[in-house]
């Protein structure tokens, strides 16, 4: 999931490179239109964050070019005084815009929204310290890789796709029966959850919560 950032303000670049990488995106930065054009020609990006005032032209011009060449969604990063222009810019095919200075959470949710609408959701599910990449199958806790069995991975993956939701034991069992090779009974499920908690450093069940008599849910 690579995002191209087209921006010439070093403070914003630093902040966004950090923020986006924390969210599991790769970032490739262009500081002007010329650099952006080179990247555009050789890199496959899922989304472009586009500043308007750039040293060698304006972002609108670049947006037009992007939209001629690709289907890649564009979010304008705009200064307040440019806001009226941007509303016009949306007619050119930009997918959204956000006014600087923006709140990080708001930008991330705008990005997710645009990616969802364009059918490119984030493959990285994240709950607290735990991240699960549905493309690579990698599970990490605080960045440290954790090795899971197929069964453990499948159970964790379905629960992390809906944090906070109660998964009944029956739901989990019917979700995993096809990958387990042999029949998974209720007891095997309990044992698997216990092992999963151990691997995740969650021995007290604070991350994978037991909902007594019903099933489990993971915390956000
Ligand atoms: Ca600028």
Tab-separated table of C-alpha atoms and ligand atoms in Angstrom:
chain	number	residue	atom	x	y	z
A	1	UNK	CA	0.000	0.000	0.000
A	2	UNK	CA	2.108	2.840	-1.305
A	3	UNK	CA	0.999	6.455	-0.993
A	4	UNK	CA	2.646	9.252	-2.957
A	5	UNK	CA	2.986	12.486	-1.022
A	6	UNK	CA	3.481	15.597	-3.169
A	7	UNK	CA	4.432	18.378	-0.776
A	8	UNK	CA	7.217	20.946	-0.445
A	9	UNK	CA	6.932	21.805	3.239
A	10	UNK	CA	9.589	19.794	5.097
A	11	UNK	CA	7.755	19.851	8.440
A	12	UNK	CA	4.597	18.450	6.865
A	13	UNK	CA	6.622	15.859	4.940
A	14	UNK	CA	8.324	14.651	8.119
A	15	UNK	CA	5.073	14.469	10.043
A	16	UNK	CA	3.195	12.659	7.299
A	17	UNK	CA	5.964	10.193	6.497
A	18	UNK	CA	5.965	9.183	10.154
A	19	UNK	CA	2.192	9.099	10.530
A	20	UNK	CA	1.555	7.105	7.367
A	21	UNK	CA	4.276	4.566	8.059
A	22	UNK	CA	2.805	4.034	11.557
A	23	UNK	CA	-0.472	3.249	9.838
A	24	UNK	CA	1.232	0.608	7.699
A	25	UNK	CA	1.507	2.560	4.453
A	26	UNK	CA	4.673	2.974	2.432
A	27	UNK	CA	5.335	6.593	1.525
A	28	UNK	CA	7.103	7.929	-1.510
A	29	UNK	CA	7.599	11.691	-1.426
A	30	UNK	CA	7.865	14.156	-4.299
A	31	UNK	CA	8.797	17.769	-3.498
A	32	UNK	CA	7.655	19.229	-6.806
A	33	UNK	CA	5.705	18.391	-9.946
A	34	UNK	CA	8.754	17.190	-11.857
A	35	UNK	CA	9.590	14.596	-9.190
A	36	UNK	CA	5.956	13.577	-8.938
A	37	UNK	CA	5.792	12.958	-12.689
A	38	UNK	CA	8.817	10.653	-12.519
A	39	UNK	CA	7.326	8.691	-9.623
A	40	UNK	CA	3.962	8.547	-11.326
A	41	UNK	CA	5.540	6.893	-14.359
A	42	UNK	CA	7.323	4.136	-12.449
A	43	UNK	CA	5.565	3.497	-9.135
A	44	UNK	CA	2.236	1.900	-8.402
A	45	UNK	CA	0.535	4.027	-5.749
A	46	UNK	CA	-2.866	3.421	-4.179
A	47	UNK	CA	-3.435	7.093	-3.389
A	48	UNK	CA	-1.866	10.518	-3.906
A	49	UNK	CA	-1.793	13.296	-1.303
A	50	UNK	CA	-1.370	16.477	-3.256
A	51	UNK	CA	-0.356	19.937	-2.072
A	52	UNK	CA	-1.566	22.821	-4.245
A	53	UNK	CA	1.212	25.407	-4.035
A	54	UNK	CA	4.301	23.655	-5.393
A	55	UNK	CA	7.625	25.229	-6.445
A	56	UNK	CA	7.243	24.393	-10.145
A	57	UNK	CA	3.503	24.727	-10.663
A	58	UNK	CA	0.203	24.036	-8.988
A	59	UNK	CA	-1.362	20.838	-7.794
A	60	UNK	CA	-4.433	21.294	-9.988
A	61	UNK	CA	-2.319	20.958	-13.084
A	62	UNK	CA	-0.774	17.768	-11.684
A	63	UNK	CA	-4.181	16.419	-10.672
A	64	UNK	CA	-5.407	16.816	-14.238
A	65	UNK	CA	-2.379	14.904	-15.474
A	66	UNK	CA	-2.825	12.132	-12.889
A	67	UNK	CA	-6.468	11.720	-13.772
A	68	UNK	CA	-5.638	11.500	-17.488
A	69	UNK	CA	-3.119	8.732	-16.854
A	70	UNK	CA	-4.474	6.708	-13.943
A	71	UNK	CA	-7.445	5.829	-11.747
A	72	UNK	CA	-5.428	6.624	-8.630
A	73	UNK	CA	-7.434	8.591	-6.059
A	74	UNK	CA	-6.208	12.062	-5.131
A	75	UNK	CA	-6.678	13.965	-1.869
A	76	UNK	CA	-5.702	17.636	-1.940
A	77	UNK	CA	-3.819	19.041	1.034
A	78	UNK	CA	-4.762	22.660	1.021
A	79	UNK	CA	-4.105	25.893	2.895
A	80	UNK	CA	-7.239	27.596	4.173
A	81	UNK	CA	-7.085	30.439	1.657
A	82	UNK	CA	-7.078	27.928	-1.191
A	83	UNK	CA	-10.202	26.187	0.014
A	84	UNK	CA	-12.628	27.731	-2.481
A	85	UNK	CA	-10.319	26.758	-5.340
A	86	UNK	CA	-10.254	23.205	-4.107
A	87	UNK	CA	-13.992	22.874	-4.157
A	88	UNK	CA	-13.687	23.685	-7.839
A	89	UNK	CA	-10.792	21.219	-7.992
A	90	UNK	CA	-13.047	18.396	-6.887
A	91	UNK	CA	-14.889	18.828	-10.170
A	92	UNK	CA	-11.636	17.915	-11.917
A	93	UNK	CA	-11.778	14.459	-10.439
A	94	UNK	CA	-10.001	14.875	-7.102
A	95	UNK	CA	-11.533	12.517	-4.554
A	96	UNK	CA	-11.364	14.622	-1.409
A	97	UNK	CA	-9.484	17.486	0.194
A	98	UNK	CA	-8.324	18.366	3.663
A	99	UNK	CA	-7.469	21.816	4.986
A	100	UNK	CA	-4.109	22.428	6.689
A	101	UNK	CA	-3.416	22.306	9.547
A	102	UNK	CA	-5.283	19.014	9.797
A	103	UNK	CA	-5.657	16.561	12.630
A	104	UNK	CA	-3.823	13.291	12.013
A	105	UNK	CA	-6.789	11.083	12.833
A	106	UNK	CA	-8.942	13.031	10.458
A	107	UNK	CA	-6.477	12.661	7.608
A	108	UNK	CA	-6.175	8.923	8.222
A	109	UNK	CA	-9.927	8.478	8.215
A	110	UNK	CA	-10.199	10.526	4.985
A	111	UNK	CA	-7.547	8.292	3.419
A	112	UNK	CA	-9.365	5.148	4.525
A	113	UNK	CA	-12.650	6.489	3.227
A	114	UNK	CA	-11.214	7.281	-0.194
A	115	UNK	CA	-9.446	3.904	-0.383
A	116	UNK	CA	-12.615	2.104	0.603
A	117	UNK	CA	-14.627	3.952	-2.017
A	118	UNK	CA	-12.022	3.135	-4.648
A	119	UNK	CA	-11.969	-0.518	-3.585
A	120	UNK	CA	-8.463	-0.423	-2.109
A	121	UNK	CA	-8.959	-0.981	1.601
A	122	UNK	CA	-6.034	-1.159	3.989
A	123	UNK	CA	-4.771	-4.747	4.257
A	124	UNK	CA	-3.330	-3.999	7.696
A	125	UNK	CA	-5.731	-4.614	10.564
A	126	UNK	CA	-4.599	-2.954	13.748
A	127	UNK	CA	-5.823	-3.252	17.332
A	128	UNK	CA	-3.654	-1.669	19.998
A	129	UNK	CA	-0.135	-3.129	19.708
A	130	UNK	CA	-1.181	-5.911	17.376
A	131	UNK	CA	-1.065	-5.573	13.581
A	132	UNK	CA	-2.184	-8.207	11.107
A	133	UNK	CA	-1.378	-7.804	7.424
A	134	UNK	CA	-3.959	-9.670	5.376
A	135	UNK	CA	-1.774	-9.481	2.245
A	136	UNK	CA	1.477	-10.857	3.654
A	137	UNK	CA	-0.016	-12.905	6.504
A	138	UNK	CA	2.388	-11.202	8.891
A	139	UNK	CA	1.291	-10.620	12.486
A	140	UNK	CA	3.280	-8.315	14.726
A	141	UNK	CA	3.121	-7.057	18.279
A	142	UNK	CA	4.904	-3.713	18.800
A	143	UNK	CA	6.594	-4.389	15.460
A	144	UNK	CA	7.906	-7.838	16.537
A	145	UNK	CA	6.785	-10.664	14.315
A	146	UNK	CA	4.702	-13.420	15.914
A	147	UNK	CA	4.502	-16.818	14.292
A	148	UNK	CA	0.996	-18.263	14.230
A	149	UNK	CA	-0.494	-21.485	12.944
A	150	UNK	CA	-3.025	-21.264	10.136
A	151	UNK	CA	-5.838	-21.867	12.599
A	152	UNK	CA	-4.665	-19.202	15.050
A	153	UNK	CA	-4.181	-16.737	12.202
A	154	UNK	CA	-7.655	-17.320	10.820
A	155	UNK	CA	-9.343	-16.854	14.198
A	156	UNK	CA	-7.361	-13.712	15.003
A	157	UNK	CA	-7.928	-12.314	11.498
A	158	UNK	CA	-11.681	-12.630	11.640
A	159	UNK	CA	-11.913	-11.117	15.098
A	160	UNK	CA	-9.559	-8.235	14.236
A	161	UNK	CA	-11.594	-7.374	11.159
A	162	UNK	CA	-14.412	-6.377	13.539
A	163	UNK	CA	-12.848	-5.185	16.806
A	164	UNK	CA	-15.342	-4.907	19.634
A	165	UNK	CA	-17.773	-7.337	18.010
A	166	UNK	CA	-18.749	-10.481	19.897
A	167	UNK	CA	-17.859	-13.656	17.999
A	168	UNK	CA	-19.845	-16.570	19.343
A	169	UNK	CA	-18.075	-19.898	19.658
A	170	UNK	CA	-20.394	-21.315	16.980
A	171	UNK	CA	-19.513	-18.491	14.594
A	172	UNK	CA	-15.803	-19.069	15.061
A	173	UNK	CA	-16.155	-22.829	14.702
A	174	UNK	CA	-18.133	-22.562	11.481
A	175	UNK	CA	-15.624	-20.040	10.146
A	176	UNK	CA	-12.640	-22.341	10.683
A	177	UNK	CA	-13.956	-25.813	9.992
A	178	UNK	CA	-12.865	-25.746	6.339
A	179	UNK	CA	-9.191	-24.954	7.044
A	180	UNK	CA	-8.690	-27.145	10.066
A	181	UNK	CA	-8.500	-30.411	8.117
A	182	UNK	CA	-10.253	-32.261	10.883
A	183	UNK	CA	-13.177	-31.293	12.999
A	184	UNK	CA	-12.444	-28.582	15.529
A	185	UNK	CA	-14.457	-29.084	18.666
A	186	UNK	CA	-15.277	-26.674	21.404
A	187	UNK	CA	-12.364	-27.821	23.495
A	188	UNK	CA	-9.873	-27.388	20.640
A	189	UNK	CA	-11.176	-23.853	20.247
A	190	UNK	CA	-10.532	-23.062	23.911
A	191	UNK	CA	-7.030	-24.486	23.646
A	192	UNK	CA	-6.337	-22.517	20.457
A	193	UNK	CA	-7.494	-19.257	22.044
A	194	UNK	CA	-5.295	-19.933	25.048
A	195	UNK	CA	-2.268	-20.519	22.824
A	196	UNK	CA	-3.069	-17.448	20.766
A	197	UNK	CA	-3.196	-15.331	23.917
A	198	UNK	CA	0.157	-16.707	25.055
A	199	UNK	CA	1.761	-15.885	21.715
A	200	UNK	CA	0.285	-12.381	21.761
A	201	UNK	CA	1.508	-11.744	25.321
A	202	UNK	CA	-2.114	-11.574	26.423
A	203	UNK	CA	-2.122	-14.167	29.189
A	204	UNK	CA	-4.706	-12.267	31.197
A	205	UNK	CA	-7.147	-12.068	28.307
A	206	UNK	CA	-7.216	-8.279	28.092
A	207	UNK	CA	-6.895	-8.219	24.312
A	208	UNK	CA	-8.911	-11.303	23.424
A	209	UNK	CA	-11.757	-10.970	25.892
A	210	UNK	CA	-13.850	-13.921	26.961
A	211	UNK	CA	-17.539	-13.132	26.917
A	212	UNK	CA	-18.727	-15.687	29.396
A	213	UNK	CA	-20.941	-18.394	28.040
A	214	UNK	CA	-20.946	-16.815	24.585
A	215	UNK	CA	-17.637	-16.338	22.859
A	216	UNK	CA	-14.853	-13.807	22.381
A	217	UNK	CA	-14.156	-10.316	21.183
A	218	UNK	CA	-10.947	-8.373	20.625
A	219	UNK	CA	-10.396	-4.934	22.081
A	220	UNK	CA	-9.877	-1.956	19.790
B	1	LIG	CA1	3.250	24.118	-0.684
